[in-house]
């Protein structure tokens, strides 16, 4: 019998009357809403328990023992309990065992049909919510908020365990994708709207430091900072703001984040670039500051098909260093004017003039020691990047001149969650949370919980 009336949820009339009485006694609107919500949860639990009771009564064939092939036999009814987003659910169901006494778990056909593992104590939709909260806020806060919202008590260490479980699962999936990429198999591109697919693809990369514990499982010792390498892949679109002005817009943003060196980072950025169909994009632009490791990524993966832009602000920073080496008082108006002229030349298509003037200064014998060393460094930097500083040309192509987009991505991906006061990470604890956070910003969080169907919102929100 399918649940059709309140009596089936609650055979005890008295209990229902008590709930109604609470509602009547509630005075203010918030109080009425709160009681009604608790009643709603109470009814929801009743519906679930009644439905499980109905399913438990349906008698099916017992399966065969996986070890000896004998048909399993019922060992009677056992109680089961699980924590869900609507609270604790209890039900009874038949368990079976091999008549020959083979070892192994009790067979529980109903639990198997429901997709519950033998030792599972929380339902997957609750784990999903717990992981989602943990992805955006500290574990302690997530635990507290979960309690506020639903009255559930899920400890921060339980949340931590869920993140480790799901994080490991997500890592394993990515490892498989990396393996098949390494074997030369074609990476299937993500679906892209017709509008997005004709827009230029920007790939930007940068590093950000995160504090780690020197020794696992103990808070002792001096913090060790390690660099997380981040890439942002996005389609360069445009929109119109409230003032009616056309402004650049980053569409279909995807992030890559790796704890490890450049060699570990390269296959990850390649995989994402393939998923974003970089080889069929109308134009690909690479954006980075002067960090040599990231330019190695560019030369290894993208140089054959990409326009590369050296971040203008970093380039201008190097011009300032050179200016400070030339003038005895770098704060003087002369020094300032010199720098402004250089920066203007660099920005407006006269990068060759800037390089020529640097070279001329180096050849004058006016500079020695540190000043000369700085000038030579800056000269080498601009020579190395002379293809990547053609800012007037890039502007004509309507390309961004700065890597500001990756710097802000580092802030909201890493800073916001991993660099809170007193936070220090273990490598595995960091990686398991990072992979879920990246999945969340890349709109790939929900597929990690395939049993949870969300009828209203198909995707988790984008930050
Ligand atoms: Zn058996």
Short mmCIF file of C-alpha atoms and ligand atoms in Angstrom, two decimals:
data_model
loop_
_atom_site.label_atom_id
_atom_site.label_comp_id
_atom_site.label_asym_id
_atom_site.label_seq_id
_atom_site.Cartn_x
_atom_site.Cartn_y
_atom_site.Cartn_z
CA UNK A 1 0.00 0.00 0.00
CA UNK A 2 1.47 3.30 -1.09
CA UNK A 3 1.39 6.17 1.43
CA UNK A 4 -1.85 8.05 0.88
CA UNK A 5 -2.87 9.44 4.24
CA UNK A 6 -1.44 10.77 7.49
CA UNK A 7 -2.56 7.57 9.30
CA UNK A 8 -0.12 5.54 7.24
CA UNK A 9 2.76 7.79 8.24
CA UNK A 10 1.72 8.02 11.84
CA UNK A 11 -0.38 5.14 13.19
CA UNK A 12 -0.27 6.84 16.61
CA UNK A 13 -3.00 9.54 16.50
CA UNK A 14 -1.71 11.08 19.71
CA UNK A 15 1.66 11.93 18.17
CA UNK A 16 0.05 13.82 15.32
CA UNK A 17 -2.21 15.74 17.72
CA UNK A 18 0.83 16.78 19.74
CA UNK A 19 2.42 18.21 16.61
CA UNK A 20 -0.75 20.12 15.78
CA UNK A 21 -0.94 21.46 19.31
CA UNK A 22 2.58 22.86 19.05
CA UNK A 23 1.54 24.67 15.90
CA UNK A 24 -1.50 26.21 17.56
CA UNK A 25 0.59 27.36 20.53
CA UNK A 26 3.17 29.10 18.36
CA UNK A 27 2.62 32.85 18.62
CA UNK A 28 4.77 34.83 16.21
CA UNK A 29 5.06 34.16 12.50
CA UNK A 30 8.67 32.89 12.79
CA UNK A 31 7.52 30.49 15.53
CA UNK A 32 4.67 29.18 13.35
CA UNK A 33 7.03 28.79 10.40
CA UNK A 34 9.56 26.97 12.54
CA UNK A 35 7.04 24.51 14.00
CA UNK A 36 5.54 23.92 10.55
CA UNK A 37 9.00 23.20 9.20
CA UNK A 38 9.67 20.67 11.97
CA UNK A 39 6.28 19.08 11.19
CA UNK A 40 7.26 18.99 7.55
CA UNK A 41 10.49 17.18 8.41
CA UNK A 42 8.57 14.86 10.72
CA UNK A 43 6.10 14.04 7.94
CA UNK A 44 8.97 13.58 5.45
CA UNK A 45 10.62 11.05 7.78
CA UNK A 46 7.24 9.32 8.17
CA UNK A 47 6.82 9.07 4.40
CA UNK A 48 10.32 7.64 3.96
CA UNK A 49 9.88 5.12 6.77
CA UNK A 50 6.45 4.05 5.49
CA UNK A 51 7.84 3.62 1.99
CA UNK A 52 10.79 1.58 3.26
CA UNK A 53 8.37 -0.56 5.29
CA UNK A 54 6.34 -1.18 2.14
CA UNK A 55 9.42 -2.15 0.16
CA UNK A 56 10.70 -4.41 2.94
CA UNK A 57 7.47 -6.44 2.75
CA UNK A 58 7.82 -7.12 -0.96
CA UNK A 59 9.16 -10.64 -1.10
CA UNK A 60 11.57 -11.33 -3.89
CA UNK A 61 13.73 -14.33 -4.70
CA UNK A 62 16.83 -14.72 -2.53
CA UNK A 63 20.01 -14.49 -4.57
CA UNK A 64 22.69 -17.17 -4.59
CA UNK A 65 25.77 -17.33 -2.39
CA UNK A 66 28.68 -15.81 -4.30
CA UNK A 67 31.05 -18.40 -2.89
CA UNK A 68 29.20 -21.74 -3.11
CA UNK A 69 26.15 -20.97 -5.23
CA UNK A 70 23.53 -22.14 -2.71
CA UNK A 71 20.40 -20.05 -2.44
CA UNK A 72 20.60 -17.71 0.57
CA UNK A 73 18.16 -18.17 3.43
CA UNK A 74 16.36 -15.55 5.51
CA UNK A 75 17.76 -15.01 8.98
CA UNK A 76 14.79 -12.88 9.96
CA UNK A 77 14.34 -9.12 10.36
CA UNK A 78 16.97 -6.66 11.53
CA UNK A 79 16.79 -2.98 12.33
CA UNK A 80 18.65 -0.39 10.26
CA UNK A 81 19.22 3.30 10.87
CA UNK A 82 20.72 6.02 8.72
CA UNK A 83 21.25 9.77 9.00
CA UNK A 84 19.71 11.79 6.16
CA UNK A 85 19.05 15.48 5.35
CA UNK A 86 15.63 15.10 6.98
CA UNK A 87 16.97 13.42 10.13
CA UNK A 88 17.40 9.87 11.35
CA UNK A 89 15.47 7.19 9.44
CA UNK A 90 14.73 3.76 10.98
CA UNK A 91 13.41 0.66 9.28
CA UNK A 92 13.33 -3.11 9.52
CA UNK A 93 14.27 -5.41 6.70
CA UNK A 94 15.06 -9.05 6.04
CA UNK A 95 18.64 -10.24 6.12
CA UNK A 96 19.91 -13.48 4.62
CA UNK A 97 22.86 -15.77 4.89
CA UNK A 98 24.26 -18.81 3.10
CA UNK A 99 22.82 -22.06 4.52
CA UNK A 100 26.30 -23.59 4.25
CA UNK A 101 27.70 -20.91 6.52
CA UNK A 102 30.03 -19.23 4.04
CA UNK A 103 31.79 -16.18 5.43
CA UNK A 104 31.00 -12.61 4.44
CA UNK A 105 28.47 -9.88 5.08
CA UNK A 106 24.84 -10.63 5.73
CA UNK A 107 22.94 -10.25 2.48
CA UNK A 108 20.45 -7.38 2.66
CA UNK A 109 18.54 -7.18 -0.62
CA UNK A 110 16.61 -4.04 0.33
CA UNK A 111 19.74 -2.07 1.28
CA UNK A 112 21.44 -3.20 -1.91
CA UNK A 113 18.47 -2.03 -3.96
CA UNK A 114 18.56 1.31 -2.11
CA UNK A 115 22.27 1.71 -2.92
CA UNK A 116 23.43 1.63 0.72
CA UNK A 117 26.75 0.07 1.69
CA UNK A 118 26.81 -2.29 4.72
CA UNK A 119 28.66 0.09 7.07
CA UNK A 120 27.23 3.35 5.72
CA UNK A 121 25.79 5.54 8.45
CA UNK A 122 24.83 8.62 6.42
CA UNK A 123 22.83 8.91 3.26
CA UNK A 124 24.51 10.31 0.17
CA UNK A 125 22.40 13.47 -0.14
CA UNK A 126 23.54 14.40 3.39
CA UNK A 127 27.16 13.69 2.46
CA UNK A 128 26.73 15.87 -0.61
CA UNK A 129 25.41 18.76 1.44
CA UNK A 130 28.20 18.29 4.01
CA UNK A 131 30.88 18.24 1.31
CA UNK A 132 29.35 21.27 -0.41
CA UNK A 133 29.40 23.28 2.81
CA UNK A 134 32.96 22.14 3.57
CA UNK A 135 34.07 23.27 0.12
CA UNK A 136 33.06 26.85 0.83
CA UNK A 137 33.77 27.23 4.58
CA UNK A 138 35.89 25.78 7.39
CA UNK A 139 34.80 22.35 8.67
CA UNK A 140 33.79 23.68 12.12
CA UNK A 141 31.57 26.32 10.56
CA UNK A 142 30.06 23.83 8.11
CA UNK A 143 29.22 21.48 10.98
CA UNK A 144 27.60 24.32 12.94
CA UNK A 145 25.62 25.56 9.94
CA UNK A 146 24.32 22.08 9.16
CA UNK A 147 23.04 21.91 12.74
CA UNK A 148 21.40 25.34 12.44
CA UNK A 149 19.64 24.46 9.27
CA UNK A 150 18.31 21.01 10.01
CA UNK A 151 18.99 20.22 13.64
CA UNK A 152 21.35 17.47 12.50
CA UNK A 153 24.51 16.90 14.40
CA UNK A 154 27.34 16.12 12.02
CA UNK A 155 30.74 16.69 13.61
CA UNK A 156 33.52 18.52 11.81
CA UNK A 157 35.60 15.33 11.82
CA UNK A 158 32.76 13.46 10.08
CA UNK A 159 32.67 16.21 7.45
CA UNK A 160 36.45 15.90 7.12
CA UNK A 161 36.09 12.13 6.57
CA UNK A 162 33.43 12.63 3.89
CA UNK A 163 35.67 15.08 2.05
CA UNK A 164 38.56 12.60 2.20
CA UNK A 165 36.37 9.80 0.81
CA UNK A 166 34.88 11.87 -1.99
CA UNK A 167 38.19 13.63 -2.67
CA UNK A 168 40.01 10.32 -3.13
CA UNK A 169 37.26 9.14 -5.46
CA UNK A 170 37.54 12.32 -7.54
CA UNK A 171 41.36 11.99 -7.63
CA UNK A 172 41.06 8.42 -8.90
CA UNK A 173 38.74 9.56 -11.69
CA UNK A 174 41.16 12.28 -12.79
CA UNK A 175 44.07 9.82 -12.63
CA UNK A 176 42.19 7.59 -15.07
CA UNK A 177 41.62 10.51 -17.44
CA UNK A 178 45.32 11.48 -17.22
CA UNK A 179 46.35 7.89 -17.93
CA UNK A 180 44.20 7.63 -21.02
CA UNK A 181 45.53 11.01 -22.20
CA UNK A 182 49.11 9.76 -21.68
CA UNK A 183 48.26 6.69 -23.77
CA UNK A 184 47.32 9.03 -26.61
CA UNK A 185 43.57 8.54 -26.42
CA UNK A 186 41.37 11.39 -27.62
CA UNK A 187 40.01 13.59 -24.83
CA UNK A 188 36.33 14.31 -25.35
CA UNK A 189 35.68 18.07 -25.26
CA UNK A 190 33.03 19.42 -22.89
CA UNK A 191 29.84 20.64 -24.52
CA UNK A 192 30.07 24.34 -25.38
CA UNK A 193 27.34 26.68 -26.57
CA UNK A 194 27.48 27.84 -30.19
CA UNK A 195 28.23 31.39 -29.05
CA UNK A 196 31.05 30.35 -26.73
CA UNK A 197 32.68 28.01 -29.20
CA UNK A 198 33.57 30.86 -31.61
CA UNK A 199 35.03 33.10 -28.89
CA UNK A 200 38.79 33.24 -28.23
CA UNK A 201 40.05 30.95 -25.48
CA UNK A 202 42.33 32.50 -22.84
CA UNK A 203 44.68 30.32 -20.81
CA UNK A 204 46.36 31.99 -17.85
CA UNK A 205 48.61 30.47 -15.21
CA UNK A 206 50.07 31.56 -11.89
CA UNK A 207 51.18 30.20 -8.52
CA UNK A 208 49.94 30.83 -4.99
CA UNK A 209 51.52 29.81 -1.68
CA UNK A 210 49.65 27.74 0.93
CA UNK A 211 50.76 26.90 4.49
CA UNK A 212 51.41 23.22 5.29
CA UNK A 213 52.32 21.32 8.42
CA UNK A 214 55.91 20.06 8.32
CA UNK A 215 54.91 16.67 9.79
CA UNK A 216 51.61 14.90 9.14
CA UNK A 217 49.16 14.43 12.04
CA UNK A 218 50.84 16.89 14.39
CA UNK A 219 50.49 20.65 14.74
CA UNK A 220 54.15 20.89 15.82
CA UNK A 221 56.91 22.48 13.80
CA UNK A 222 57.37 25.51 11.59
CA UNK A 223 54.86 26.15 8.80
CA UNK A 224 56.03 25.08 5.37
CA UNK A 225 54.80 27.09 2.43
CA UNK A 226 54.24 25.27 -0.83
CA UNK A 227 53.17 26.63 -4.19
CA UNK A 228 49.88 25.62 -5.74
CA UNK A 229 49.93 26.01 -9.50
CA UNK A 230 46.73 27.39 -10.95
CA UNK A 231 45.48 27.71 -14.50
CA UNK A 232 42.36 29.46 -15.70
CA UNK A 233 40.82 28.58 -19.04
CA UNK A 234 38.02 30.84 -20.18
CA UNK A 235 36.26 32.12 -23.27
CA UNK A 236 36.65 35.85 -23.80
CA UNK A 237 33.22 37.30 -24.32
CA UNK A 238 31.74 40.71 -23.80
CA UNK A 239 28.64 42.06 -22.15
CA UNK A 240 27.00 45.40 -21.56
CA UNK A 241 27.07 46.81 -18.04
CA UNK A 242 24.43 48.94 -16.34
CA UNK A 243 25.95 52.12 -17.72
CA UNK A 244 25.48 50.73 -21.24
CA UNK A 245 29.21 50.25 -21.78
CA UNK A 246 30.58 47.10 -23.41
CA UNK A 247 32.80 45.28 -20.92
CA UNK A 248 34.86 42.09 -21.21
CA UNK A 249 33.25 38.98 -19.74
CA UNK A 250 34.86 35.66 -18.86
CA UNK A 251 32.60 32.82 -19.97
CA UNK A 252 32.80 29.10 -19.24
CA UNK A 253 35.55 29.54 -16.65
CA UNK A 254 37.45 26.35 -15.79
CA UNK A 255 40.22 26.05 -13.25
CA UNK A 256 43.12 23.67 -12.81
CA UNK A 257 44.96 23.55 -9.49
CA UNK A 258 47.86 21.28 -8.61
CA UNK A 259 50.07 20.95 -5.57
CA UNK A 260 53.40 19.95 -7.06
CA UNK A 261 56.00 20.97 -9.62
CA UNK A 262 55.59 22.10 -13.23
CA UNK A 263 56.02 18.56 -14.58
CA UNK A 264 53.08 17.41 -12.51
CA UNK A 265 51.08 20.48 -13.57
CA UNK A 266 51.57 20.05 -17.34
CA UNK A 267 49.36 16.97 -17.95
CA UNK A 268 46.59 18.54 -15.86
CA UNK A 269 46.53 21.78 -17.85
CA UNK A 270 46.77 19.79 -21.10
CA UNK A 271 43.78 17.69 -20.12
CA UNK A 272 41.66 20.73 -19.32
CA UNK A 273 42.78 22.54 -22.51
CA UNK A 274 41.64 19.52 -24.52
CA UNK A 275 38.35 19.44 -22.65
CA UNK A 276 37.98 23.11 -23.65
CA UNK A 277 38.74 22.24 -27.30
CA UNK A 278 41.77 24.54 -27.47
CA UNK A 279 42.92 23.07 -30.79
CA UNK A 280 39.70 24.06 -32.53
CA UNK A 281 39.31 27.49 -30.91
CA UNK A 282 39.32 30.48 -33.29
CA UNK A 283 42.13 31.99 -31.26
CA UNK A 284 44.04 30.97 -28.13
CA UNK A 285 45.84 33.47 -25.93
CA UNK A 286 48.33 32.59 -23.19
CA UNK A 287 48.70 35.03 -20.29
CA UNK A 288 51.30 34.91 -17.58
CA UNK A 289 53.77 37.00 -15.64
CA UNK A 290 57.50 36.38 -15.93
CA UNK A 291 57.69 33.17 -13.85
CA UNK A 292 59.97 30.88 -15.89
CA UNK A 293 58.19 27.63 -14.97
CA UNK A 294 54.89 28.78 -16.41
CA UNK A 295 56.55 29.90 -19.63
CA UNK A 296 57.92 26.37 -19.90
CA UNK A 297 54.28 25.19 -19.78
CA UNK A 298 53.54 27.58 -22.63
CA UNK A 299 56.49 26.39 -24.73
CA UNK A 300 55.69 22.72 -24.04
CA UNK A 301 51.95 22.78 -24.64
CA UNK A 302 50.71 25.88 -26.39
CA UNK A 303 53.45 27.73 -28.29
CA UNK A 304 52.43 26.15 -31.63
CA UNK A 305 48.91 27.59 -31.62
CA UNK A 306 48.83 30.46 -29.18
CA UNK A 307 49.46 34.19 -28.97
CA UNK A 308 51.34 34.78 -25.72
CA UNK A 309 51.03 37.93 -23.61
CA UNK A 310 53.38 38.86 -20.81
CA UNK A 311 51.40 40.55 -18.08
CA UNK A 312 51.77 44.30 -18.68
CA UNK A 313 51.97 45.23 -15.00
CA UNK A 314 54.84 42.81 -14.38
CA UNK A 315 56.62 44.11 -17.48
CA UNK A 316 56.15 47.70 -16.27
CA UNK A 317 57.46 46.59 -12.86
CA UNK A 318 60.70 45.52 -14.54
CA UNK A 319 60.95 48.92 -16.23
CA UNK A 320 60.64 50.50 -12.80
CA UNK A 321 63.48 48.29 -11.49
CA UNK A 322 65.67 49.41 -14.38
CA UNK A 323 64.73 53.07 -13.77
CA UNK A 324 65.65 52.72 -10.10
CA UNK A 325 69.05 51.32 -11.16
CA UNK A 326 69.73 54.26 -13.46
CA UNK A 327 68.91 57.12 -11.10
CA UNK A 328 70.75 57.82 -7.88
CA UNK A 329 67.48 59.07 -6.36
CA UNK A 330 64.71 56.88 -7.80
CA UNK A 331 62.00 58.96 -6.05
CA UNK A 332 62.95 62.09 -8.00
CA UNK A 333 60.68 63.68 -10.59
CA UNK A 334 63.27 62.90 -13.27
CA UNK A 335 63.21 59.21 -12.46
CA UNK A 336 59.44 59.21 -12.43
CA UNK A 337 59.27 60.98 -15.82
CA UNK A 338 61.80 58.54 -17.27
CA UNK A 339 59.77 55.55 -16.10
CA UNK A 340 56.47 57.00 -17.35
CA UNK A 341 57.98 57.60 -20.79
CA UNK A 342 59.33 54.04 -20.96
CA UNK A 343 56.04 52.57 -19.83
CA UNK A 344 54.17 54.65 -22.40
CA UNK A 345 56.52 53.43 -25.16
CA UNK A 346 56.07 49.82 -24.04
CA UNK A 347 52.31 50.12 -23.96
CA UNK A 348 51.94 51.85 -27.33
CA UNK A 349 53.93 49.79 -29.79
CA UNK A 350 57.45 51.07 -29.17
CA UNK A 351 58.77 48.08 -27.26
CA UNK A 352 61.74 47.95 -29.67
CA UNK A 353 62.68 51.51 -28.61
CA UNK A 354 62.59 50.51 -24.95
CA UNK A 355 64.93 47.58 -25.60
CA UNK A 356 67.26 49.73 -27.72
CA UNK A 357 67.47 52.37 -25.01
CA UNK A 358 68.23 49.71 -22.38
CA UNK A 359 71.00 48.30 -24.56
CA UNK A 360 72.42 51.77 -25.18
CA UNK A 361 72.53 52.49 -21.43
CA UNK A 362 74.30 49.19 -20.76
CA UNK A 363 76.92 50.01 -23.41
CA UNK A 364 77.73 53.48 -21.99
CA UNK A 365 80.03 52.28 -19.14
CA UNK A 366 78.06 54.62 -16.84
CA UNK A 367 76.82 51.70 -14.75
CA UNK A 368 78.66 49.11 -12.72
CA UNK A 369 77.98 46.63 -9.92
CA UNK A 370 74.36 46.12 -8.84
CA UNK A 371 73.01 48.78 -11.20
CA UNK A 372 74.58 47.10 -14.21
CA UNK A 373 73.45 43.66 -13.04
CA UNK A 374 69.85 44.91 -12.76
CA UNK A 375 69.96 46.50 -16.21
CA UNK A 376 71.33 43.29 -17.72
CA UNK A 377 68.59 41.26 -15.99
CA UNK A 378 65.85 43.54 -17.28
CA UNK A 379 67.37 43.52 -20.76
CA UNK A 380 67.45 39.70 -20.75
CA UNK A 381 63.85 39.62 -19.52
CA UNK A 382 62.61 41.81 -22.36
CA UNK A 383 64.74 39.99 -24.93
CA UNK A 384 63.33 36.66 -23.75
CA UNK A 385 59.80 38.04 -24.00
CA UNK A 386 60.13 40.34 -27.01
CA UNK A 387 57.28 38.46 -28.77
CA UNK A 388 55.07 38.73 -25.71
CA UNK A 389 55.26 42.50 -25.12
CA UNK A 390 53.68 43.74 -28.36
CA UNK A 391 50.90 45.37 -26.38
CA UNK A 392 49.61 47.65 -29.13
CA UNK A 393 49.27 44.63 -31.42
CA UNK A 394 47.47 42.65 -28.70
CA UNK A 395 45.13 45.56 -28.12
CA UNK A 396 44.24 45.59 -31.82
CA UNK A 397 43.44 41.88 -31.53
CA UNK A 398 41.22 42.78 -28.53
CA UNK A 399 43.23 40.55 -26.23
CA UNK A 400 43.70 41.20 -22.51
CA UNK A 401 47.07 42.73 -21.65
CA UNK A 402 47.21 41.57 -18.06
CA UNK A 403 46.98 38.36 -16.11
CA UNK A 404 44.65 39.94 -13.53
CA UNK A 405 42.03 37.28 -14.22
CA UNK A 406 44.30 34.50 -12.92
CA UNK A 407 45.35 36.53 -9.91
CA UNK A 408 41.73 36.99 -8.91
CA UNK A 409 41.06 33.28 -9.58
CA UNK A 410 43.88 32.41 -7.15
CA UNK A 411 42.19 34.60 -4.56
CA UNK A 412 38.76 33.06 -4.73
CA UNK A 413 39.89 29.51 -5.31
CA UNK A 414 42.70 29.30 -2.75
CA UNK A 415 42.87 32.34 -0.48
CA UNK A 416 39.22 32.20 0.52
CA UNK A 417 39.19 28.61 1.77
CA UNK A 418 42.78 27.51 2.44
CA UNK A 419 44.44 30.52 4.01
CA UNK A 420 42.19 31.30 6.95
CA UNK A 421 43.62 32.32 10.31
CA UNK A 422 45.66 29.48 11.82
CA UNK A 423 45.02 27.12 8.92
CA UNK A 424 47.76 24.63 8.09
CA UNK A 425 47.23 21.62 5.90
CA UNK A 426 48.44 18.10 5.40
CA UNK A 427 49.11 17.28 1.76
CA UNK A 428 46.34 14.66 1.51
CA UNK A 429 43.86 16.77 3.49
CA UNK A 430 44.59 19.71 1.21
CA UNK A 431 44.41 17.73 -2.03
CA UNK A 432 41.13 16.02 -1.17
CA UNK A 433 39.42 19.30 -0.37
CA UNK A 434 41.03 21.16 -3.29
CA UNK A 435 39.80 18.64 -5.84
CA UNK A 436 36.23 19.00 -4.58
CA UNK A 437 36.50 22.79 -4.57
CA UNK A 438 37.84 22.78 -8.13
CA UNK A 439 35.05 20.38 -9.16
CA UNK A 440 32.57 22.79 -7.62
CA UNK A 441 33.84 25.90 -9.43
CA UNK A 442 34.08 23.91 -12.67
CA UNK A 443 30.45 22.74 -12.30
CA UNK A 444 31.56 19.13 -11.94
CA UNK A 445 30.59 18.67 -8.30
CA UNK A 446 27.19 17.05 -8.80
CA UNK A 447 28.41 14.10 -10.92
CA UNK A 448 30.47 13.05 -7.87
CA UNK A 449 27.16 12.18 -6.21
CA UNK A 450 25.38 10.25 -8.94
CA UNK A 451 22.64 8.91 -6.63
CA UNK A 452 21.53 12.38 -5.64
CA UNK A 453 19.14 13.87 -8.15
CA UNK A 454 18.40 17.53 -7.81
CA UNK A 455 15.16 18.25 -9.59
CA UNK A 456 15.16 22.03 -9.20
CA UNK A 457 18.73 23.24 -9.71
CA UNK A 458 20.71 21.09 -12.09
CA UNK A 459 24.08 22.49 -10.96
CA UNK A 460 25.67 23.78 -7.79
CA UNK A 461 25.94 27.54 -7.86
CA UNK A 462 28.98 29.19 -9.40
CA UNK A 463 30.82 31.59 -7.10
ZN1 LIG B 1 27.81 -20.33 0.50
#
